[in-house]
PDB file of C-alpha atoms in Angstrom:
ATOM      1  CA  MET A   1       0.228  -0.095   0.539  1.00 52.00           C
ATOM      2  CA  SER A   2       1.378   3.816  -1.120  1.00 66.00           C
ATOM      3  CA  PHE A   3       1.825   6.319   1.572  1.00 81.00           C
ATOM      4  CA  LYS A   4       2.107   8.148  -0.773  1.00 87.00           C
ATOM      5  CA  THR A   5      -1.322  10.188  -1.569  1.00 92.00           C
ATOM      6  CA  ILE A   6      -2.424  13.255  -0.726  1.00 93.00           C
ATOM      7  CA  THR A   7      -4.131  11.567   2.577  1.00 94.00           C
ATOM      8  CA  TYR A   8      -1.426  11.649   3.784  1.00 94.00           C
ATOM      9  CA  GLN A   9       0.135  14.437   2.671  1.00 95.00           C
ATOM     10  CA  THR A  10      -2.272  16.597   3.683  1.00 96.00           C
ATOM     11  CA  ILE A  11      -2.764  14.685   6.927  1.00 96.00           C
ATOM     12  CA  ALA A  12       1.190  15.058   7.648  1.00 96.00           C
ATOM     13  CA  LEU A  13       1.205  18.353   7.079  1.00 96.00           C
ATOM     14  CA  ALA A  14      -1.811  19.036   9.477  1.00 97.00           C
ATOM     15  CA  GLY A  15       1.169  17.974  12.257  1.00 97.00           C
ATOM     16  CA  ILE A  16       3.645  20.786  10.817  1.00 97.00           C
ATOM     17  CA  ALA A  17       0.518  23.228  10.746  1.00 97.00           C
ATOM     18  CA  GLN A  18      -0.719  21.651  13.715  1.00 98.00           C
ATOM     19  CA  ALA A  19       2.884  22.080  15.790  1.00 98.00           C
ATOM     20  CA  ALA A  20       3.448  25.508  14.127  1.00 98.00           C
ATOM     21  CA  HIS A  21       0.467  26.983  16.388  1.00 98.00           C
ATOM     22  CA  LEU A  22       0.727  25.070  19.867  1.00 98.00           C
ATOM     23  CA  VAL A  23       4.572  26.368  19.339  1.00 98.00           C
ATOM     24  CA  GLN A  24       2.987  30.340  18.760  1.00 98.00           C
ATOM     25  CA  GLN A  25       0.034  29.811  21.229  1.00 97.00           C
ATOM     26  CA  LEU A  26       3.010  28.783  24.257  1.00 98.00           C
ATOM     27  CA  ALA A  27       5.178  31.516  23.306  1.00 98.00           C
ATOM     28  CA  THR A  28       2.434  34.155  23.074  1.00 97.00           C
ATOM     29  CA  THR A  29       0.155  32.898  26.428  1.00 97.00           C
ATOM     30  CA  GLY A  30       1.696  30.267  28.441  1.00 97.00           C
ATOM     31  CA  LYS A  31      -0.875  27.506  26.976  1.00 96.00           C
ATOM     32  CA  ALA A  32      -2.016  25.346  24.311  1.00 97.00           C
ATOM     33  CA  ASP A  33      -4.488  22.297  23.719  1.00 97.00           C
ATOM     34  CA  LYS A  34      -2.915  20.102  26.126  1.00 97.00           C
ATOM     35  CA  ALA A  35      -4.970  17.724  23.795  1.00 97.00           C
ATOM     36  CA  ALA A  36      -3.568  18.342  20.734  1.00 98.00           C
ATOM     37  CA  ILE A  37       0.422  19.025  22.913  1.00 98.00           C
ATOM     38  CA  GLU A  38      -0.016  14.952  23.824  1.00 97.00           C
ATOM     39  CA  ALA A  39      -1.082  13.987  19.998  1.00 97.00           C
ATOM     40  CA  SER A  40       1.543  15.896  18.316  1.00 97.00           C
ATOM     41  CA  LEU A  41       4.253  14.502  21.429  1.00 97.00           C
ATOM     42  CA  SER A  42       3.570  11.436  21.026  1.00 95.00           C
ATOM     43  CA  SER A  43       3.602  10.964  17.049  1.00 95.00           C
ATOM     44  CA  LEU A  44       7.852  11.554  17.914  1.00 93.00           C
ATOM     45  CA  LEU A  45       7.548   8.405  19.384  1.00 91.00           C
ATOM     46  CA  ALA A  46       5.193   6.332  17.277  1.00 87.00           C
ATOM     47  CA  ILE A  47       7.916   4.333  14.824  1.00 76.00           C
ATOM     48  CA  ASP A  48       6.396   1.048  13.964  1.00 75.00           C
ATOM     49  CA  VAL A  49       2.824   1.893  12.992  1.00 77.00           C
ATOM     50  CA  GLU A  50       0.316  -0.004  10.204  1.00 79.00           C
ATOM     51  CA  ASN A  51      -0.517   3.842   8.662  1.00 85.00           C
ATOM     52  CA  PRO A  52       0.587   7.009   8.547  1.00 88.00           C
ATOM     53  CA  VAL A  53      -2.505   8.638  10.519  1.00 91.00           C
ATOM     54  CA  ASP A  54      -1.854   6.703  13.874  1.00 92.00           C
ATOM     55  CA  ILE A  55       0.912   8.660  14.162  1.00 94.00           C
ATOM     56  CA  TYR A  56      -0.813  11.049  15.276  1.00 96.00           C
ATOM     57  CA  GLY A  57      -3.428   8.467  17.818  1.00 93.00           C
ATOM     58  CA  GLY A  58      -5.996   9.298  15.153  1.00 94.00           C
ATOM     59  CA  LEU A  59      -7.871  11.765  14.032  1.00 95.00           C
ATOM     60  CA  ALA A  60      -8.518  13.555  16.368  1.00 95.00           C
ATOM     61  CA  GLY A  61      -5.281  13.626  17.023  1.00 97.00           C
ATOM     62  CA  ILE A  62      -5.012  16.819  14.974  1.00 97.00           C
ATOM     63  CA  GLN A  63      -8.349  18.034  14.510  1.00 97.00           C
ATOM     64  CA  VAL A  64      -6.176  21.499  15.017  1.00 97.00           C
ATOM     65  CA  GLY A  65      -4.405  21.107  12.630  1.00 97.00           C
ATOM     66  CA  LEU A  66      -6.653  20.809  10.715  1.00 97.00           C
ATOM     67  CA  LYS A  67      -8.592  23.349  11.728  1.00 97.00           C
ATOM     68  CA  GLU A  68      -5.356  25.689  11.908  1.00 96.00           C
ATOM     69  CA  LEU A  69      -4.442  24.023   7.586  1.00 95.00           C
ATOM     70  CA  HIS A  70      -8.448  25.776   6.561  1.00 95.00           C
ATOM     71  CA  THR A  71      -7.631  28.152   7.932  1.00 95.00           C
ATOM     72  CA  GLN A  72      -5.020  29.155   5.860  1.00 93.00           C
ATOM     73  CA  LEU A  73      -5.241  27.886   2.962  1.00 93.00           C
ATOM     74  CA  SER A  74      -9.087  28.970   2.629  1.00 90.00           C
ATOM     75  CA  SER A  75      -7.402  32.466   3.089  1.00 85.00           C
ATOM     76  CA  ASN A  76      -5.871  35.138   0.519  1.00 81.00           C
ATOM     77  CA  LYS A  77      -4.207  36.672   2.202  1.00 82.00           C
ATOM     78  CA  MET A  78      -1.288  35.037   4.771  1.00 82.00           C
ATOM     79  CA  THR A  79      -3.745  34.694   8.112  1.00 86.00           C
ATOM     80  CA  ASN A  80      -1.258  34.087  10.790  1.00 91.00           C
ATOM     81  CA  PRO A  81       2.870  35.468   9.554  1.00 92.00           C
ATOM     82  CA  GLU A  82       5.017  33.500  12.621  1.00 94.00           C
ATOM     83  CA  GLN A  83       3.152  30.746  12.076  1.00 94.00           C
ATOM     84  CA  ALA A  84       3.281  30.072   8.180  1.00 93.00           C
ATOM     85  CA  ARG A  85       7.332  31.083   9.219  1.00 94.00           C
ATOM     86  CA  TYR A  86       7.779  28.663  12.067  1.00 96.00           C
ATOM     87  CA  ALA A  87       6.449  26.736   9.611  1.00 95.00           C
ATOM     88  CA  ALA A  88       8.934  26.950   6.582  1.00 94.00           C
ATOM     89  CA  SER A  89      11.352  27.423   8.689  1.00 95.00           C
ATOM     90  CA  LEU A  90      10.675  23.197  10.236  1.00 96.00           C
ATOM     91  CA  VAL A  91      10.942  22.208   6.466  1.00 95.00           C
ATOM     92  CA  PHE A  92      12.913  24.145   5.497  1.00 94.00           C
ATOM     93  CA  LEU A  93      14.997  21.868   8.790  1.00 95.00           C
ATOM     94  CA  GLU A  94      14.349  19.049   7.239  1.00 95.00           C
ATOM     95  CA  SER A  95      15.818  19.277   4.664  1.00 94.00           C
ATOM     96  CA  LYS A  96      19.067  19.734   6.537  1.00 95.00           C
ATOM     97  CA  PHE A  97      18.974  17.272   9.190  1.00 96.00           C
ATOM     98  CA  SER A  98      18.371  14.733   6.253  1.00 93.00           C
ATOM     99  CA  ASP A  99      20.690  15.742   4.725  1.00 94.00           C
ATOM    100  CA  THR A 100      23.206  15.291   7.844  1.00 94.00           C
ATOM    101  CA  PRO A 101      23.515  10.676   8.311  1.00 94.00           C
ATOM    102  CA  ASP A 102      25.430  11.400  11.961  1.00 95.00           C
ATOM    103  CA  MET A 103      22.952  13.632  13.591  1.00 96.00           C
ATOM    104  CA  GLN A 104      19.612  11.640  12.205  1.00 94.00           C
ATOM    105  CA  LYS A 105      21.332   8.390  13.863  1.00 95.00           C
ATOM    106  CA  GLN A 106      22.034  10.084  17.234  1.00 95.00           C
ATOM    107  CA  VAL A 107      18.059  11.715  16.779  1.00 95.00           C
ATOM    108  CA  GLN A 108      16.674   8.146  16.981  1.00 93.00           C
ATOM    109  CA  HIS A 109      18.373   6.854  19.430  1.00 93.00           C
ATOM    110  CA  LYS A 110      17.417   9.560  21.993  1.00 94.00           C
ATOM    111  CA  VAL A 111      14.651   9.305  20.811  1.00 93.00           C
ATOM    112  CA  LYS A 112      14.681   5.306  21.593  1.00 91.00           C
ATOM    113  CA  ILE A 113      16.040   6.543  25.308  1.00 92.00           C
ATOM    114  CA  ALA A 114      12.984   8.516  25.573  1.00 93.00           C
ATOM    115  CA  GLN A 115      10.509   5.997  24.254  1.00 91.00           C
ATOM    116  CA  ALA A 116      10.875   3.392  26.961  1.00 91.00           C
ATOM    117  CA  GLN A 117      10.800   6.932  29.538  1.00 92.00           C
ATOM    118  CA  CYS A 118       7.327   7.230  28.305  1.00 92.00           C
ATOM    119  CA  GLU A 119       6.882   3.316  29.134  1.00 89.00           C
ATOM    120  CA  HIS A 120       7.642   4.548  32.673  1.00 89.00           C
ATOM    121  CA  PHE A 121       6.146   7.583  33.078  1.00 93.00           C
ATOM    122  CA  GLY A 122       3.635   9.069  29.260  1.00 93.00           C
ATOM    123  CA  VAL A 123       4.483  11.213  27.364  1.00 95.00           C
ATOM    124  CA  MET A 124       2.598  14.318  28.803  1.00 96.00           C
ATOM    125  CA  HIS A 125       5.600  13.930  31.559  1.00 95.00           C
ATOM    126  CA  GLU A 126       7.814  16.559  32.717  1.00 95.00           C
ATOM    127  CA  ASN A 127      10.758  13.841  32.804  1.00 94.00           C
ATOM    128  CA  VAL A 128      10.050  12.675  29.213  1.00 95.00           C
ATOM    129  CA  ILE A 129       9.449  17.042  28.149  1.00 97.00           C
ATOM    130  CA  ALA A 130      12.389  17.814  28.143  1.00 96.00           C
ATOM    131  CA  ASN A 131      14.239  14.244  26.919  1.00 96.00           C
ATOM    132  CA  LEU A 132      12.443  15.630  23.439  1.00 97.00           C
ATOM    133  CA  ALA A 133      13.394  19.028  24.265  1.00 97.00           C
ATOM    134  CA  ASP A 134      16.420  18.311  24.686  1.00 97.00           C
ATOM    135  CA  ILE A 135      17.922  15.586  21.745  1.00 97.00           C
ATOM    136  CA  TYR A 136      16.124  19.041  19.972  1.00 97.00           C
ATOM    137  CA  HIS A 137      18.592  21.052  21.403  1.00 97.00           C
ATOM    138  CA  THR A 138      20.885  19.229  21.113  1.00 96.00           C
ATOM    139  CA  THR A 139      21.341  17.970  17.688  1.00 96.00           C
ATOM    140  CA  ILE A 140      18.224  20.666  15.537  1.00 96.00           C
ATOM    141  CA  SER A 141      18.770  23.171  16.356  1.00 95.00           C
ATOM    142  CA  THR A 142      22.828  23.523  16.158  1.00 95.00           C
ATOM    143  CA  ILE A 143      21.869  23.826  12.220  1.00 94.00           C
ATOM    144  CA  ASN A 144      22.054  26.946  11.000  1.00 91.00           C
ATOM    145  CA  PRO A 145      19.552  29.586  10.288  1.00 90.00           C
ATOM    146  CA  ARG A 146      17.819  28.660  13.681  1.00 91.00           C
ATOM    147  CA  ILE A 147      14.661  29.124  14.599  1.00 94.00           C
ATOM    148  CA  MET A 148      14.245  31.804  16.233  1.00 94.00           C
ATOM    149  CA  VAL A 149      10.957  31.548  18.778  1.00 96.00           C
ATOM    150  CA  ASN A 150       8.906  34.802  19.167  1.00 96.00           C
ATOM    151  CA  GLY A 151       6.400  36.038  22.345  1.00 96.00           C
ATOM    152  CA  ASP A 152       5.926  36.829  26.061  1.00 96.00           C
ATOM    153  CA  GLN A 153       9.592  36.429  27.554  1.00 95.00           C
ATOM    154  CA  SER A 154       7.984  36.056  31.133  1.00 95.00           C
ATOM    155  CA  TYR A 155       6.904  32.402  29.139  1.00 96.00           C
ATOM    156  CA  LEU A 156      10.054  31.855  27.050  1.00 96.00           C
ATOM    157  CA  ALA A 157      12.205  32.418  30.229  1.00 95.00           C
ATOM    158  CA  ALA A 158      10.107  29.171  32.491  1.00 97.00           C
ATOM    159  CA  THR A 159      11.667  25.369  31.725  1.00 97.00           C
ATOM    160  CA  ASP A 160       8.597  24.147  31.109  1.00 97.00           C
ATOM    161  CA  ILE A 161       7.602  25.643  28.327  1.00 97.00           C
ATOM    162  CA  ILE A 162      10.166  26.320  26.326  1.00 98.00           C
ATOM    163  CA  ASN A 163      11.518  21.686  26.585  1.00 98.00           C
ATOM    164  CA  LYS A 164       7.178  22.432  25.507  1.00 98.00           C
ATOM    165  CA  ILE A 165       7.927  24.734  22.484  1.00 98.00           C
ATOM    166  CA  ARG A 166      11.344  22.996  21.834  1.00 98.00           C
ATOM    167  CA  ALA A 167       9.649  19.280  22.021  1.00 98.00           C
ATOM    168  CA  LEU A 168       7.288  20.402  19.329  1.00 98.00           C
ATOM    169  CA  LEU A 169       9.908  21.787  16.723  1.00 98.00           C
ATOM    170  CA  LEU A 170      10.570  18.050  17.238  1.00 97.00           C
ATOM    171  CA  ALA A 171       7.340  16.273  16.730  1.00 97.00           C
ATOM    172  CA  GLY A 172       7.809  19.877  13.594  1.00 97.00           C
ATOM    173  CA  ILE A 173      10.536  18.143  11.797  1.00 97.00           C
ATOM    174  CA  ARG A 174       8.352  13.965  12.616  1.00 95.00           C
ATOM    175  CA  SER A 175       5.436  15.250  10.152  1.00 96.00           C
ATOM    176  CA  THR A 176       7.656  17.482   7.772  1.00 96.00           C
ATOM    177  CA  MET A 177      10.017  14.228   7.323  1.00 94.00           C
ATOM    178  CA  LEU A 178       6.375  12.171   7.713  1.00 94.00           C
ATOM    179  CA  TRP A 179       5.073  15.257   4.347  1.00 95.00           C
ATOM    180  CA  LYS A 180       7.721  13.641   2.045  1.00 94.00           C
ATOM    181  CA  GLN A 181       8.278  10.460   2.338  1.00 92.00           C
ATOM    182  CA  CYS A 182       4.461  10.375   1.411  1.00 93.00           C
ATOM    183  CA  GLY A 183       5.142  12.240  -1.127  1.00 92.00           C
ATOM    184  CA  GLY A 184       4.656  15.329  -0.115  1.00 89.00           C
ATOM    185  CA  SER A 185       6.310  18.818  -1.275  1.00 87.00           C
ATOM    186  CA  ARG A 186       6.249  22.124  -1.694  1.00 84.00           C
ATOM    187  CA  TRP A 187       5.138  22.212  -5.164  1.00 84.00           C
ATOM    188  CA  ARG A 188       3.600  19.693  -4.911  1.00 85.00           C
ATOM    189  CA  PHE A 189       1.212  21.575  -2.028  1.00 85.00           C
ATOM    190  CA  ILE A 190       1.601  25.147  -4.840  1.00 82.00           C
ATOM    191  CA  PHE A 191      -0.378  23.367  -7.688  1.00 87.00           C
ATOM    192  CA  PHE A 192      -2.408  21.095  -5.480  1.00 90.00           C
ATOM    193  CA  ARG A 193      -3.532  23.586  -2.611  1.00 90.00           C
ATOM    194  CA  ARG A 194      -7.376  23.547  -3.361  1.00 93.00           C
ATOM    195  CA  LYS A 195      -7.130  19.819  -3.855  1.00 95.00           C
ATOM    196  CA  ILE A 196      -5.941  19.909  -0.156  1.00 95.00           C
ATOM    197  CA  LEU A 197      -8.217  22.783   1.925  1.00 96.00           C
ATOM    198  CA  ALA A 198     -11.229  20.241  -0.407  1.00 96.00           C
ATOM    199  CA  GLU A 199      -8.581  17.206   1.341  1.00 96.00           C
ATOM    200  CA  VAL A 200      -8.944  19.490   4.513  1.00 97.00           C
ATOM    201  CA  GLU A 201     -12.294  19.341   4.690  1.00 97.00           C
ATOM    202  CA  PHE A 202     -13.725  16.496   4.874  1.00 97.00           C
ATOM    203  CA  LEU A 203     -10.879  15.071   7.386  1.00 97.00           C
ATOM    204  CA  LEU A 204     -12.451  17.168   9.251  1.00 97.00           C
ATOM    205  CA  SER A 205     -16.115  16.503   8.993  1.00 96.00           C
ATOM    206  CA  GLU A 206     -15.035  13.262   9.177  1.00 94.00           C
ATOM    207  CA  ILE A 207     -13.925  14.079  12.760  1.00 94.00           C
ATOM    208  CA  GLU A 208     -17.036  15.112  13.291  1.00 91.00           C
ATOM    209  CA  ASN A 209     -19.420  12.036  12.049  1.00 88.00           C
ATOM    210  CA  THR A 210     -16.916   9.963  14.421  1.00 83.00           C
ATOM    211  CA  LYS A 211     -18.062  12.303  17.612  1.00 77.00           C
ATOM    212  CA  LEU A 212     -21.731  11.957  16.645  1.00 77.00           C
ATOM    213  CA  THR A 213     -21.272   8.089  15.971  1.00 73.00           C
ATOM    214  CA  ASP A 214     -19.388   8.160  19.286  1.00 64.00           C
TER     215      ASP A 214
END
């Protein structure tokens, strides 16, 4: 079964959008949707899955990202330049990260350690988040140009918030890698914008239908 479909590309794009949105929310307000954070962070530890949607624990796990993607794609102007900058930076960093096999091996090794830690504590435990944050800080964060996160300094000075932001940026890299693996590219994003928007609307309706039948 091929994962190179518009559906899976859209799911991965929603993962990127969700990570960027959550980073901005934490940096500017000090808080963000807990369930969305958990789904994004869990994607880092979901290695052996049958299809891309399982990486986020199901469609509901990227509902926030799908809504953000819908807002961006349904407008003729850039609705949130800062969030778009984070997403574009993640795509650029991932391309450089993919060209450094040694760093990839280092990240894979550290993620396995985080997986074992997660089984004991749970993904939202501060120690697990700190570990995921450290993976980003000691590897991908060293690639230039670094992602500069803007926000309220009182939040950006808080260790727990900074750790969540770094861990979410790592999750954004994971979603970007998934997007590429599913056949996503900058040109496909530009030329298939309407198809992606239609897919976003379909996936959001699927989430709502699931809620109604539960």
